[in-house]
Amino acid sequence: MKKWWWKILCIALLVYTILAGLLWNNVPRLPQLQETIRNLYFHVCMWFAMMVLFTCSVVHAVKYLRNNNLRSDILSRQYAVMGIVFGVLGYATGAIWATFTWADPNLPASESFSAIARDPKLIGAAIALLIYGAYLVLRDSIQDMDKKARIAAVYNVFAFAFLFPSIWIIPRLLPSLHPGAPDGEGGNPALNFKDLAPQMRFVFYPAIVGWSLLGVWIATLKVRMNFIKEKNLLHEA
Amino acid sequence: MKHKCYALLFAVFCMLQAIAQRPSATVEMADTLRSNGKIYVVVAVILTIFTGIILYLVRLDRKLSRIEKDSINP
């Protein structure tokens, strides 16, 4: 096993996240959110991990365009796939969380759903994930190795650029159920030090690092597997 | 004097009581789950699943390292 230390760090941080995240009685008592505020350590971290993985992916895509090394192409693709996995997990966890906090129990489920589904962050994240889904479709539909890698790398840069308006900018401009919208509390709960209960940061930041490292770990396993699989091709290059 | 002390003590006690009571009175949290220790059951289950996944990952990692070694010098 190459370079153990960050894998051990990842396990330690995630065990700490589960223990402190569920047991530490330090969360603010908020109406409606109640104990579900602990989902911050899990649901939100999925999106952070997705962002980290997509960033790794675009870095390797740009690297490929500079050096034409198929290794960078494999790295770029596997990081993008793991990013999509974490994005889907973020979506799924968000759906469960919303069912118990945003949905109005007095209304029929379809009406609650239509209110929640209008949330700009949901739509933005869906668009971003679909663009990355199209990345995989586009990439795997081209037969020629070099052409595939080049087109995929260019598309990857476009997809990454689109992440910013769709999940960072537009949801901050429109009224939203998510924190950070102009009509709600405002501000930036992820990075601004005043918008998150200070004691929650002792779990939240380690959780972000832990989940991101887990994503990177799984991605590197798949990368190494593909390096072995494409051994002959990579040696030729 | 003694009465005043008692009154003061009583007032402090009432205040402490109010502070202790206030949060749970306004927002319902899973205080019972915590106080009877059942939360540890949940945490134990999650940690077991997590350990299983991590063990699987570590095994996969080791296996890959072995294959990598074999593929470099067969």
Coordinates of C-alpha atoms in Angstrom, one line a residue:
Chain A
M1 CA 0.0 0.0 0.0
K2 CA 1.5 3.2 -1.1
K3 CA 1.6 6.2 1.2
W4 CA -0.4 5.0 4.1
W5 CA -0.6 8.2 6.2
W6 CA -3.5 10.0 4.5
K7 CA -5.6 6.9 4.4
I8 CA -5.2 6.5 8.1
L9 CA -6.0 10.2 8.5
C10 CA -9.1 9.7 6.4
I11 CA -10.3 6.7 8.6
A12 CA -9.5 8.6 11.8
L13 CA -11.4 11.7 10.6
L14 CA -14.4 9.8 9.5
V15 CA -14.6 7.8 12.8
Y16 CA -14.3 11.1 14.6
T17 CA -17.1 12.5 12.4
I18 CA -19.4 9.6 13.2
L19 CA -18.6 9.6 16.9
A20 CA -18.6 13.4 17.5
G21 CA -21.2 14.1 14.9
L22 CA -23.8 11.8 16.5
L23 CA -22.8 11.9 20.1
W24 CA -21.4 15.3 20.9
N25 CA -24.3 17.3 22.5
N26 CA -23.1 20.6 21.1
V27 CA -25.5 21.4 18.3
P28 CA -27.8 24.4 18.5
R29 CA -31.4 23.7 19.3
L30 CA -33.2 25.0 16.3
P31 CA -36.9 24.5 15.6
Q32 CA -37.8 22.4 12.6
L33 CA -34.2 21.2 12.1
Q34 CA -33.8 19.7 15.6
E35 CA -31.4 16.8 15.6
T36 CA -31.3 16.6 11.8
I37 CA -28.9 19.5 11.9
R38 CA -26.3 16.7 12.3
N39 CA -26.8 15.9 8.7
L40 CA -24.5 18.9 8.0
Y41 CA -21.6 16.5 8.8
F42 CA -22.8 14.1 6.1
H43 CA -25.0 15.6 3.5
V44 CA -23.1 18.9 3.0
C45 CA -19.7 17.0 3.1
M46 CA -20.9 14.9 0.1
W47 CA -21.0 18.1 -2.0
F48 CA -17.7 19.3 -0.7
A49 CA -16.1 15.9 -1.6
M50 CA -17.8 16.1 -5.0
M51 CA -16.3 19.6 -5.5
V52 CA -12.8 18.3 -4.5
L53 CA -13.1 15.3 -6.9
F54 CA -14.3 17.4 -9.8
T55 CA -11.4 19.8 -9.2
C56 CA -8.9 17.0 -9.3
S57 CA -10.6 15.8 -12.5
V58 CA -10.3 19.2 -14.2
V59 CA -6.7 19.6 -13.1
H60 CA -5.8 16.3 -14.8
A61 CA -7.9 17.2 -17.8
V62 CA -5.8 20.4 -18.3
K63 CA -2.7 18.3 -17.7
Y64 CA -3.7 16.0 -20.4
L65 CA -4.2 18.8 -22.8
R66 CA -0.7 20.0 -22.0
N67 CA 1.3 16.8 -22.1
N68 CA -1.0 14.3 -24.1
N69 CA -0.2 11.6 -21.5
L70 CA -3.0 9.0 -21.4
R71 CA -2.3 8.6 -17.6
S72 CA -3.7 12.0 -17.0
D73 CA -6.8 11.1 -19.1
I74 CA -7.4 8.0 -16.9
L75 CA -7.0 10.1 -13.7
S76 CA -9.3 12.7 -15.0
R77 CA -12.1 10.2 -15.9
Q78 CA -11.9 8.3 -12.6
Y79 CA -12.0 11.4 -10.5
A80 CA -15.0 12.6 -12.5
V81 CA -16.8 9.3 -11.9
M82 CA -16.2 9.4 -8.1
G83 CA -17.4 13.1 -8.1
I84 CA -20.6 12.0 -9.8
V85 CA -21.0 9.2 -7.2
F86 CA -20.6 11.7 -4.3
G87 CA -23.0 14.1 -6.1
V88 CA -25.7 11.5 -6.3
L89 CA -25.1 10.6 -2.7
G90 CA -25.5 14.3 -1.8
Y91 CA -28.7 14.4 -3.8
A92 CA -30.1 11.3 -2.2
T93 CA -29.2 12.4 1.4
G94 CA -30.7 15.8 0.6
A95 CA -33.9 14.2 -0.5
I96 CA -34.3 12.3 2.8
W97 CA -33.4 15.3 4.8
A98 CA -35.9 17.5 3.0
T99 CA -38.7 15.0 3.5
F100 CA -38.4 15.5 7.2
T101 CA -37.7 19.2 7.4
W102 CA -39.0 21.1 4.4
A103 CA -42.0 19.0 3.5
D104 CA -45.2 20.2 5.0
P105 CA -46.9 17.3 6.8
N106 CA -50.3 19.0 6.4
L107 CA -50.1 19.1 2.6
P108 CA -50.2 16.2 0.2
A109 CA -46.8 14.9 -0.7
S110 CA -47.0 16.1 -4.3
E111 CA -47.6 19.7 -3.2
S112 CA -44.6 19.7 -0.9
F113 CA -42.5 18.1 -3.6
S114 CA -43.5 20.8 -6.1
A115 CA -42.5 23.4 -3.6
I116 CA -39.1 21.8 -2.7
A117 CA -38.3 20.8 -6.3
R118 CA -38.3 24.5 -7.3
D119 CA -35.4 25.2 -5.0
P120 CA -32.7 26.7 -7.3
K121 CA -29.9 24.8 -5.6
L122 CA -31.6 21.5 -6.4
I123 CA -32.1 22.5 -10.1
G124 CA -28.5 23.8 -10.3
A125 CA -27.1 20.6 -8.8
A126 CA -29.2 18.5 -11.1
I127 CA -27.9 20.4 -14.2
A128 CA -24.3 20.1 -13.0
L129 CA -24.7 16.3 -12.4
L130 CA -26.4 15.9 -15.8
I131 CA -23.5 17.7 -17.5
Y132 CA -21.0 15.4 -15.9
G133 CA -23.2 12.4 -16.9
A134 CA -23.1 13.7 -20.5
Y135 CA -19.3 13.8 -20.0
L136 CA -19.2 10.1 -19.5
V137 CA -21.6 9.4 -22.4
L138 CA -19.5 11.6 -24.7
R139 CA -16.2 10.2 -23.6
D140 CA -17.2 6.5 -23.8
S141 CA -18.9 6.9 -27.2
I142 CA -15.6 7.8 -29.0
Q143 CA -13.6 4.9 -30.2
D144 CA -10.3 6.5 -31.0
M145 CA -8.2 6.7 -27.8
D146 CA -6.5 10.0 -28.4
K147 CA -9.5 11.7 -29.8
K148 CA -11.6 10.4 -26.9
A149 CA -9.1 11.7 -24.4
R150 CA -8.8 15.1 -26.0
I151 CA -12.5 15.8 -26.5
A152 CA -13.3 14.5 -23.0
A153 CA -10.6 16.8 -21.5
V154 CA -12.0 19.9 -23.3
Y155 CA -15.5 19.0 -22.2
N156 CA -14.4 18.5 -18.7
V157 CA -13.1 22.0 -18.5
F158 CA -16.4 23.3 -19.8
A159 CA -18.3 21.1 -17.3
F160 CA -16.2 22.4 -14.4
A161 CA -16.7 26.0 -15.4
F162 CA -20.4 25.4 -15.4
L163 CA -20.4 24.1 -11.8
F164 CA -19.8 27.6 -10.5
P165 CA -22.9 29.4 -11.8
S166 CA -25.1 26.3 -11.3
I167 CA -24.3 25.5 -7.8
W168 CA -22.4 28.4 -6.3
I169 CA -23.8 31.6 -7.9
I170 CA -27.4 31.2 -9.1
P171 CA -28.6 29.6 -5.8
R172 CA -27.2 32.5 -3.9
L173 CA -29.1 35.0 -6.1
L174 CA -32.5 33.5 -6.0
P175 CA -34.8 32.8 -3.1
S176 CA -34.0 29.4 -1.8
L177 CA -34.7 27.0 1.0
H178 CA -31.0 26.3 1.4
P179 CA -29.0 28.5 3.7
G180 CA -27.2 31.3 1.9
A181 CA -30.1 32.6 -0.1
P182 CA -30.8 36.4 -0.2
D183 CA -34.2 36.2 1.4
G184 CA -33.2 33.9 4.2
E185 CA -30.4 34.3 6.6
G186 CA -28.1 35.3 3.8
G187 CA -24.4 35.0 3.9
N188 CA -22.3 32.0 3.2
P189 CA -22.8 29.3 5.8
A190 CA -20.1 27.1 4.4
L191 CA -17.2 29.5 4.7
N192 CA -18.4 32.5 6.6
F193 CA -17.5 32.2 10.3
K194 CA -20.7 33.9 11.5
D195 CA -23.3 31.8 9.7
L196 CA -22.6 28.5 11.4
A197 CA -22.7 27.7 15.1
P198 CA -19.0 27.9 16.1
Q199 CA -19.0 24.7 18.0
M200 CA -20.2 22.7 15.0
R201 CA -17.1 23.7 13.0
F202 CA -15.0 21.3 15.2
V203 CA -16.8 18.5 13.5
F204 CA -17.8 20.0 10.2
Y205 CA -14.3 20.8 8.9
P206 CA -12.7 17.5 9.8
A207 CA -15.7 15.8 8.2
I208 CA -15.2 17.7 4.9
V209 CA -11.5 16.6 4.9
G210 CA -12.4 13.0 5.8
W211 CA -15.1 12.5 3.2
S212 CA -13.0 14.1 0.5
L213 CA -10.1 11.9 1.3
L214 CA -12.4 8.8 1.2
G215 CA -13.5 9.9 -2.3
V216 CA -9.9 10.4 -3.4
W217 CA -8.9 7.1 -2.0
I218 CA -11.6 5.2 -3.9
A219 CA -10.8 7.1 -7.0
T220 CA -7.1 6.3 -6.8
L221 CA -7.9 2.6 -6.4
K222 CA -9.9 2.7 -9.7
V223 CA -7.1 4.7 -11.3
R224 CA -4.5 2.1 -10.3
M225 CA -6.7 -0.6 -11.6
N226 CA -7.0 1.1 -15.0
F227 CA -3.3 1.7 -15.1
I228 CA -2.7 -2.0 -14.9
K229 CA -5.5 -2.7 -17.4
E230 CA -4.1 -0.2 -20.0
K231 CA -0.5 -1.2 -19.2
N232 CA 0.4 -1.9 -22.8
L233 CA -1.1 1.3 -24.1
L234 CA 0.6 3.5 -21.5
H235 CA 4.0 2.0 -22.1
E236 CA 3.7 2.8 -25.8
A237 CA 3.0 6.4 -25.1
Chain B
M1 CA -30.7 38.2 56.8
K2 CA -31.2 34.5 56.8
H3 CA -34.5 34.9 55.0
K4 CA -32.9 37.0 52.4
C5 CA -30.2 34.4 51.9
Y6 CA -32.9 31.7 51.4
A7 CA -34.8 34.0 49.0
L8 CA -31.6 34.6 47.0
L9 CA -30.8 30.9 46.9
F10 CA -34.4 30.1 45.8
A11 CA -34.2 32.8 43.1
V12 CA -30.8 31.4 41.8
F13 CA -32.3 27.9 41.9
C14 CA -35.3 29.0 39.9
M15 CA -33.1 30.7 37.4
L16 CA -30.9 27.6 37.0
Q17 CA -34.0 25.6 36.6
A18 CA -35.3 28.0 34.0
I19 CA -32.0 27.9 32.1
A20 CA -31.9 24.1 32.2
Q21 CA -35.6 23.8 31.1
R22 CA -35.7 26.5 28.5
P23 CA -34.1 24.7 25.5
S24 CA -36.0 21.5 25.8
A25 CA -39.2 23.4 26.4
T26 CA -38.9 25.3 23.1
V27 CA -37.3 22.8 20.8
E28 CA -37.8 19.1 20.9
M29 CA -34.5 17.3 20.6
A30 CA -33.7 13.6 21.0
D31 CA -32.9 14.0 24.7
T32 CA -34.4 10.7 25.7
L33 CA -32.4 8.8 23.1
R34 CA -29.3 10.4 24.6
S35 CA -30.2 10.0 28.3
N36 CA -31.1 6.3 28.1
G37 CA -28.0 5.6 26.1
K38 CA -29.7 4.0 23.1
I39 CA -27.9 6.5 20.9
Y40 CA -24.8 4.3 21.4
V41 CA -26.6 1.4 19.7
V42 CA -27.1 3.5 16.6
V43 CA -23.5 4.7 16.7
A44 CA -22.2 1.1 17.1
V45 CA -24.2 -0.1 14.1
I46 CA -23.0 2.8 11.9
L47 CA -19.4 2.2 13.0
T48 CA -19.7 -1.5 12.3
I49 CA -20.9 -0.8 8.7
F50 CA -18.2 1.8 8.3
T51 CA -15.5 -0.6 9.5
G52 CA -16.7 -3.2 7.1
I53 CA -16.5 -0.8 4.1
I54 CA -13.0 0.4 5.2
L55 CA -11.7 -3.2 5.6
Y56 CA -13.0 -3.9 2.2
L57 CA -11.2 -0.9 0.8
V58 CA -7.9 -1.7 2.6
R59 CA -8.0 -5.3 1.2
L60 CA -8.7 -4.0 -2.3
D61 CA -5.8 -1.5 -1.9
R62 CA -3.4 -4.3 -0.8
K63 CA -4.5 -6.6 -3.6
L64 CA -3.9 -3.8 -6.1
S65 CA -0.5 -3.2 -4.7
R66 CA 0.3 -6.9 -5.2
I67 CA -0.9 -6.9 -8.8
E68 CA 1.0 -3.7 -9.5
K69 CA 4.2 -5.4 -8.2
D70 CA 3.6 -8.5 -10.3
S71 CA 2.9 -6.4 -13.5
I72 CA 6.1 -4.4 -13.2
N73 CA 8.4 -7.5 -12.7
P74 CA 6.6 -10.6 -13.8

